[in-house]
Structure formats: C-alpha cells, structure tokens
mmCIF file of C-alpha atoms in Angstrom:
data_model
loop_
_atom_site.group_PDB
_atom_site.id
_atom_site.type_symbol
_atom_site.label_atom_id
_atom_site.label_comp_id
_atom_site.label_asym_id
_atom_site.label_seq_id
_atom_site.Cartn_x
_atom_site.Cartn_y
_atom_site.Cartn_z
ATOM 1 C CA LYS P 23 19.320 -4.525 -6.429
ATOM 2 C CA ALA P 24 16.356 -5.728 -8.474
ATOM 3 C CA GLY P 25 12.815 -4.589 -7.584
ATOM 4 C CA VAL P 26 9.492 -6.426 -6.984
ATOM 5 C CA THR P 27 8.465 -8.051 -9.849
ATOM 6 C CA GLN P 28 5.116 -9.092 -10.758
ATOM 7 C CA THR P 29 3.977 -11.078 -13.703
ATOM 8 C CA PRO P 30 1.724 -10.660 -15.706
ATOM 9 C CA ARG P 31 1.141 -7.093 -16.275
ATOM 10 C CA TYR P 32 -2.019 -7.654 -17.610
ATOM 11 C CA LEU P 33 -4.786 -10.361 -17.781
ATOM 12 C CA ILE P 34 -8.119 -10.852 -19.009
ATOM 13 C CA LYS P 35 -10.213 -13.744 -17.751
ATOM 14 C CA THR P 36 -13.917 -14.645 -17.946
ATOM 15 C CA ARG P 37 -16.468 -15.260 -15.153
ATOM 16 C CA GLY P 38 -16.031 -18.705 -13.691
ATOM 17 C CA GLN P 39 -12.445 -18.877 -14.751
ATOM 18 C CA GLN P 40 -9.373 -19.047 -12.407
ATOM 19 C CA VAL P 41 -6.026 -17.136 -12.261
ATOM 20 C CA THR P 42 -2.996 -17.344 -10.883
ATOM 21 C CA LEU P 43 -0.398 -14.050 -10.271
ATOM 22 C CA SER P 44 3.362 -14.156 -9.582
ATOM 23 C CA CYS P 45 5.307 -11.995 -6.971
ATOM 24 C CA SER P 46 9.327 -11.887 -6.651
ATOM 25 C CA PRO P 47 10.299 -10.166 -3.896
ATOM 26 C CA ILE P 48 13.391 -7.888 -3.459
ATOM 27 C CA SER P 49 16.412 -10.541 -2.834
ATOM 28 C CA GLY P 50 16.569 -11.192 1.177
ATOM 29 C CA HIS P 51 12.859 -10.009 1.636
ATOM 30 C CA ARG P 52 11.039 -12.926 3.054
ATOM 31 C CA SER P 53 7.494 -10.923 3.622
ATOM 32 C CA VAL P 54 5.494 -10.556 1.205
ATOM 33 C CA SER P 55 1.842 -9.362 1.177
ATOM 34 C CA TRP P 56 -0.990 -8.647 -1.506
ATOM 35 C CA TYR P 57 -3.105 -6.154 -2.152
ATOM 36 C CA GLN P 58 -6.479 -5.278 -4.084
ATOM 37 C CA GLN P 59 -7.125 -1.888 -5.404
ATOM 38 C CA THR P 60 -10.464 -1.072 -7.177
ATOM 39 C CA PRO P 61 -11.849 2.031 -7.641
ATOM 40 C CA GLY P 62 -13.091 3.888 -4.659
ATOM 41 C CA GLN P 63 -12.101 1.560 -2.842
ATOM 42 C CA GLY P 64 -8.225 2.150 -1.718
ATOM 43 C CA LEU P 65 -5.677 -0.630 -1.560
ATOM 44 C CA GLN P 66 -7.600 -3.730 0.354
ATOM 45 C CA PHE P 67 -5.048 -6.002 2.185
ATOM 46 C CA LEU P 68 -5.364 -9.639 1.124
ATOM 47 C CA PHE P 69 -2.984 -11.409 3.073
ATOM 48 C CA GLU P 70 0.607 -11.560 3.966
ATOM 49 C CA TYR P 71 3.354 -14.276 3.963
ATOM 50 C CA PHE P 72 6.835 -14.726 5.867
ATOM 51 C CA SER P 73 8.870 -18.156 5.266
ATOM 52 C CA GLU P 74 6.279 -19.768 3.622
ATOM 53 C CA THR P 75 3.653 -19.211 6.286
ATOM 54 C CA GLN P 76 0.690 -17.054 5.928
ATOM 55 C CA ARG P 77 0.565 -14.569 8.624
ATOM 56 C CA ASN P 78 -2.607 -12.735 8.319
ATOM 57 C CA LYS P 79 -5.210 -12.559 5.984
ATOM 58 C CA GLY P 80 -7.577 -9.834 5.205
ATOM 59 C CA ASN P 81 -11.490 -10.115 4.802
ATOM 60 C CA PHE P 82 -11.676 -11.789 1.198
ATOM 61 C CA PRO P 83 -13.769 -14.966 0.472
ATOM 62 C CA GLY P 84 -12.141 -18.143 0.088
ATOM 63 C CA ARG P 85 -11.776 -17.939 -3.601
ATOM 64 C CA PHE P 86 -8.719 -15.830 -2.796
ATOM 65 C CA SER P 87 -5.425 -18.117 -1.769
ATOM 66 C CA GLY P 88 -1.882 -17.733 -1.918
ATOM 67 C CA ARG P 89 0.919 -19.406 -1.146
ATOM 68 C CA GLN P 90 5.040 -18.666 -0.703
ATOM 69 C CA PHE P 91 7.831 -21.023 -1.895
ATOM 70 C CA SER P 92 10.957 -21.399 -0.150
ATOM 71 C CA ASN P 93 12.983 -18.967 -2.232
ATOM 72 C CA SER P 94 10.221 -16.081 -0.986
ATOM 73 C CA ARG P 95 8.618 -15.908 -4.484
ATOM 74 C CA SER P 96 4.662 -15.797 -3.994
ATOM 75 C CA GLU P 97 1.695 -16.525 -5.711
ATOM 76 C CA MET P 98 -1.916 -15.708 -5.712
ATOM 77 C CA ASN P 99 -4.805 -17.559 -6.705
ATOM 78 C CA VAL P 100 -8.480 -16.547 -7.476
ATOM 79 C CA SER P 101 -11.075 -19.091 -8.211
ATOM 80 C CA THR P 102 -14.212 -18.810 -9.875
ATOM 81 C CA LEU P 103 -13.538 -15.495 -11.134
ATOM 82 C CA GLU P 104 -16.399 -12.693 -10.601
ATOM 83 C CA LEU P 105 -16.779 -9.814 -12.590
ATOM 84 C CA GLY P 106 -16.078 -7.736 -9.056
ATOM 85 C CA ASP P 107 -12.569 -9.474 -9.037
ATOM 86 C CA SER P 108 -11.327 -7.037 -11.659
ATOM 87 C CA ALA P 109 -9.069 -4.934 -10.285
ATOM 88 C CA LEU P 110 -5.315 -3.914 -9.676
ATOM 89 C CA TYR P 111 -3.438 -6.470 -7.450
ATOM 90 C CA LEU P 112 -0.163 -4.824 -5.886
ATOM 91 C CA CYS P 113 2.406 -7.398 -4.349
ATOM 92 C CA ALA P 114 4.882 -5.857 -1.882
ATOM 93 C CA SER P 115 7.796 -7.312 -0.115
ATOM 94 C CA SER P 116 9.586 -6.108 3.278
ATOM 95 C CA SER P 117 12.709 -7.051 5.281
ATOM 96 C CA ASN P 118 10.063 -7.188 8.084
ATOM 97 C CA THR P 119 10.822 -9.994 10.153
ATOM 98 C CA GLY P 120 8.721 -9.672 13.281
ATOM 99 C CA THR P 121 5.130 -9.352 14.074
ATOM 100 C CA GLY P 122 3.320 -6.777 15.586
ATOM 101 C CA ARG P 123 5.318 -3.734 16.782
ATOM 102 C CA LEU P 124 8.530 -5.181 15.614
ATOM 103 C CA SER P 125 7.232 -5.233 12.044
ATOM 104 C CA GLY P 126 6.372 -1.735 12.020
ATOM 105 C CA ASN P 127 9.391 -0.001 11.092
ATOM 106 C CA SER P 128 9.665 -1.694 7.776
ATOM 107 C CA PRO P 129 8.563 -0.075 4.768
ATOM 108 C CA LEU P 130 7.062 -1.885 1.838
ATOM 109 C CA HIS P 131 8.490 -2.146 -1.419
ATOM 110 C CA PHE P 132 5.698 -2.543 -4.225
ATOM 111 C CA GLY P 133 5.588 -4.086 -7.614
ATOM 112 C CA ASN P 134 4.080 -2.481 -10.645
ATOM 113 C CA GLY P 135 1.163 -4.488 -10.466
ATOM 114 C CA THR P 136 -1.456 -7.254 -12.526
ATOM 115 C CA ARG P 137 -4.321 -5.659 -13.782
ATOM 116 C CA LEU P 138 -6.726 -8.322 -14.037
ATOM 117 C CA THR P 139 -10.123 -7.773 -16.074
ATOM 118 C CA VAL P 140 -12.781 -10.490 -15.907
ATOM 119 C CA THR P 141 -15.354 -10.330 -18.856
ATOM 120 C CA ILE D 730 -14.863 0.000 5.186
ATOM 121 C CA LEU D 731 -11.893 2.366 5.617
ATOM 122 C CA ASN D 732 -11.216 3.688 9.344
ATOM 123 C CA VAL D 733 -8.086 5.167 7.757
ATOM 124 C CA GLU D 734 -9.462 8.374 6.482
ATOM 125 C CA GLN D 735 -7.152 10.822 4.199
ATOM 126 C CA SER D 736 -8.452 14.197 3.485
ATOM 127 C CA PRO D 737 -8.873 16.022 1.226
ATOM 128 C CA GLN D 738 -9.261 13.491 -1.633
ATOM 129 C CA SER D 739 -7.871 15.694 -4.164
ATOM 130 C CA LEU D 740 -6.083 18.862 -4.243
ATOM 131 C CA HIS D 741 -4.984 21.232 -6.925
ATOM 132 C CA VAL D 742 -2.228 23.676 -6.390
ATOM 133 C CA GLN D 743 -0.011 26.066 -8.190
ATOM 134 C CA GLU D 744 3.800 25.375 -8.543
ATOM 135 C CA GLY D 745 5.519 27.084 -5.782
ATOM 136 C CA ASP D 746 2.639 26.682 -3.130
ATOM 137 C CA SER D 747 3.407 24.671 0.164
ATOM 138 C CA THR D 748 0.374 22.280 0.986
ATOM 139 C CA ASN D 749 -0.440 19.861 3.587
ATOM 140 C CA PHE D 750 -2.701 16.879 4.087
ATOM 141 C CA THR D 751 -4.263 14.960 6.662
ATOM 142 C CA CYS D 752 -4.643 11.029 7.411
ATOM 143 C CA SER D 753 -6.604 9.831 10.750
ATOM 144 C CA PHE D 754 -6.233 6.400 12.261
ATOM 145 C CA PRO D 755 -7.607 4.774 15.037
ATOM 146 C CA SER D 756 -5.401 5.542 18.093
ATOM 147 C CA SER D 757 -5.868 2.556 19.727
ATOM 148 C CA ASN D 758 -3.521 -0.589 19.512
ATOM 149 C CA PHE D 759 -1.085 1.627 17.073
ATOM 150 C CA TYR D 760 1.816 0.231 15.953
ATOM 151 C CA ALA D 761 2.887 2.555 13.085
ATOM 152 C CA LEU D 762 2.187 4.881 10.339
ATOM 153 C CA HIS D 763 3.429 4.734 6.549
ATOM 154 C CA TRP D 764 3.309 7.329 3.957
ATOM 155 C CA TYR D 765 3.555 6.238 0.391
ATOM 156 C CA ARG D 766 3.629 8.507 -2.911
ATOM 157 C CA TRP D 767 2.155 6.703 -6.157
ATOM 158 C CA GLU D 768 2.565 8.470 -9.168
ATOM 159 C CA THR D 769 0.578 7.465 -12.497
ATOM 160 C CA ALA D 770 1.940 4.248 -14.182
ATOM 161 C CA LYS D 771 4.242 3.385 -11.336
ATOM 162 C CA SER D 772 4.414 1.836 -8.145
ATOM 163 C CA PRO D 773 3.666 3.295 -4.506
ATOM 164 C CA GLU D 774 7.073 4.541 -3.166
ATOM 165 C CA ALA D 775 7.720 4.492 0.558
ATOM 166 C CA LEU D 776 8.243 8.202 2.002
ATOM 167 C CA PHE D 777 8.050 7.576 5.816
ATOM 168 C CA VAL D 778 7.446 5.022 8.560
ATOM 169 C CA MET D 779 6.596 6.594 11.766
ATOM 170 C CA THR D 780 6.153 4.910 15.213
ATOM 171 C CA LEU D 781 6.563 7.031 18.099
ATOM 172 C CA ASN D 782 4.043 9.904 19.281
ATOM 173 C CA GLY D 783 5.667 13.410 18.186
ATOM 174 C CA ASP D 784 7.804 11.566 15.425
ATOM 175 C CA GLU D 785 8.694 14.033 12.445
ATOM 176 C CA LYS D 786 10.308 13.061 9.448
ATOM 177 C CA LYS D 787 11.750 14.991 6.318
ATOM 178 C CA LYS D 788 13.028 14.281 2.853
ATOM 179 C CA GLY D 789 13.884 17.167 0.902
ATOM 180 C CA ARG D 790 10.651 19.303 0.826
ATOM 181 C CA ILE D 791 8.364 16.585 2.167
ATOM 182 C CA SER D 792 7.648 16.031 5.906
ATOM 183 C CA ALA D 793 5.522 14.443 7.839
ATOM 184 C CA THR D 794 4.275 14.375 11.679
ATOM 185 C CA LEU D 795 2.709 12.260 13.962
ATOM 186 C CA ASN D 796 0.165 12.311 16.738
ATOM 187 C CA THR D 797 -0.517 8.882 18.065
ATOM 188 C CA LYS D 798 -2.929 9.985 21.162
ATOM 189 C CA GLU D 799 -5.387 11.482 19.109
ATOM 190 C CA GLY D 800 -5.102 9.484 15.883
ATOM 191 C CA TYR D 801 -3.556 11.697 13.149
ATOM 192 C CA SER D 802 -0.737 12.645 10.950
ATOM 193 C CA TYR D 803 -0.008 15.503 8.812
ATOM 194 C CA LEU D 804 2.250 15.634 5.526
ATOM 195 C CA TYR D 805 3.556 18.838 4.225
ATOM 196 C CA ILE D 806 5.280 19.594 1.171
ATOM 197 C CA LYS D 807 6.873 23.007 0.713
ATOM 198 C CA GLY D 808 7.346 24.746 -2.530
ATOM 199 C CA SER D 809 5.506 22.256 -4.520
ATOM 200 C CA GLN D 810 6.841 21.168 -7.985
ATOM 201 C CA PRO D 811 5.005 19.590 -10.912
ATOM 202 C CA GLU D 812 6.787 16.354 -10.083
ATOM 203 C CA ASP D 813 5.108 16.103 -6.884
ATOM 204 C CA SER D 814 2.016 15.659 -8.617
ATOM 205 C CA ALA D 815 0.953 11.842 -7.446
ATOM 206 C CA THR D 816 -1.505 10.267 -4.874
ATOM 207 C CA TYR D 817 -0.101 10.187 -1.248
ATOM 208 C CA LEU D 818 -1.142 7.199 0.497
ATOM 209 C CA CYS D 819 -1.267 6.579 4.165
ATOM 210 C CA ALA D 820 -1.525 3.415 6.011
ATOM 211 C CA SER D 821 -2.056 2.191 9.566
ATOM 212 C CA LEU D 822 -0.281 -0.524 11.077
ATOM 213 C CA THR D 823 -2.309 -2.113 14.349
ATOM 214 C CA ALA D 824 -2.830 -5.303 16.373
ATOM 215 C CA GLY D 825 -3.329 -7.912 13.798
ATOM 216 C CA ASN D 826 -0.119 -6.952 12.080
ATOM 217 C CA MET D 827 -2.015 -5.772 9.112
ATOM 218 C CA LEU D 828 -1.287 -2.290 7.124
ATOM 219 C CA THR D 829 -4.847 -0.538 6.450
ATOM 220 C CA PHE D 830 -4.731 2.204 3.651
ATOM 221 C CA GLY D 831 -6.477 5.350 3.370
ATOM 222 C CA GLY D 832 -8.138 6.239 0.461
ATOM 223 C CA GLY D 833 -5.400 8.843 -0.608
ATOM 224 C CA THR D 834 -5.073 12.213 -1.556
ATOM 225 C CA ARG D 835 -4.597 13.065 -5.176
ATOM 226 C CA LEU D 836 -2.336 16.036 -5.517
ATOM 227 C CA MET D 837 -2.347 17.844 -8.987
ATOM 228 C CA VAL D 838 0.681 20.834 -9.236
ATOM 229 C CA LYS D 839 0.242 23.230 -12.103
ATOM 230 C CA PRO D 840 3.181 24.612 -13.675
#
C-alpha cells in the first residue's frame, strides 16, 4: 500500500506570494489533516478534512485554507506569505471515520512533508 | 501554547541503557493519547494509540502506560539501541477532535 505523498518536497517563495501544497492520502483513508512544524513550536494543528468537509480548524489566520477532493486528496493554500510561514508542513491521513471519542483509535500516517522557505 | 508537555526535551544514553520519558496532558475531556517516533529525514511513525486509563501497550523493546485520571503517559525503551535515536512525540486528543502534540523528547543513543 502506497504511503502518504506530499508534493512538492521543497518550495522557496517570496513574501506576499501564495503557495499551494498537495497531499495524497493512503488509499481508503478519508481523513486528512495538516500540521505546521517550526523550530521550538512543535507540531501545530492546521485543519482536518473528512469527505470533502473541514471538520476542525486550528488557531491559524484566514490566510491558511484548505480543501479536499472527492478522491480524498487534499490541498493546502497559504496566501500573502509572511517570513514566519517558513516551516515544514506535514500532512497525515487516517482511517478515522468518526468524531470525538470514535476518532481516537486511529493513528495518523504522515507524509514526508513540504519544506517551505519564505524570503 | 502547548498544553501537552513532554520531558525531558532531550536525552543522551549509552547503548544498552533502559530509559523512559513523560508526556503530561489535560485530564479533562480526554479521548486518546498517541505516541509517535520521528527519525531524522523521515516522517513521524505511529507507535501506540491508547484510550483507557491503565492501558499498557508494547511493541518490541518499547512500551507505554497511560494514566488518564492524573494526565500522564510514560514511554519506556528497554536496552536502547542506536537505531532508537529519534524524537518521540506524544499527542492528546480531547473534545474538539484535534490532536495536540507535545514538543517531543529527542533521544540520542551512543554506541
């Protein structure tokens, strides 16, 4: 079974530009979540999609958005890039289908991430 | 602000040593506790998912325990090997359906 695939692996953008990152989950997984990792901050939850619907959103500004397609592939978009958006962006899929306690038993399967550098 | 805390932040041990580290999380509205291993240049890999107070899970030389009443989990590695060198992350799932990660414990095992 193929793992979670993220593209591109590396990206360099300048301030003010926008960027789109892509994530293909493990076949059969309908839940896709996104995380941002910056030095000293740990993994910060961005949002989670299930069956094309955003189920949860973390504490990030509206410049960060995402979507999920009918084949469960997901994209994340960051508009008006700032220097502080430089980070590793990880996508994860899971076989989670429920919410709340029902979603707790499913581990996340992570992709290799996209390293975004904003100059 | 991380309300999932891991300690220590980093740890150096000799090959063959046994070690353990701690994950503290809010005990209210608890749903599940996840442990992941993140090796350099790889993606995080799930180790355990625990949901019940008193849960104990084991995978080879690695085991974990869970205390949901007091809000902590321990990860143990018996007879550490150089290939165990990685960052170990815990994450708490609470009401709101969001996984909150701790800052991780970076383990380095010297041969």
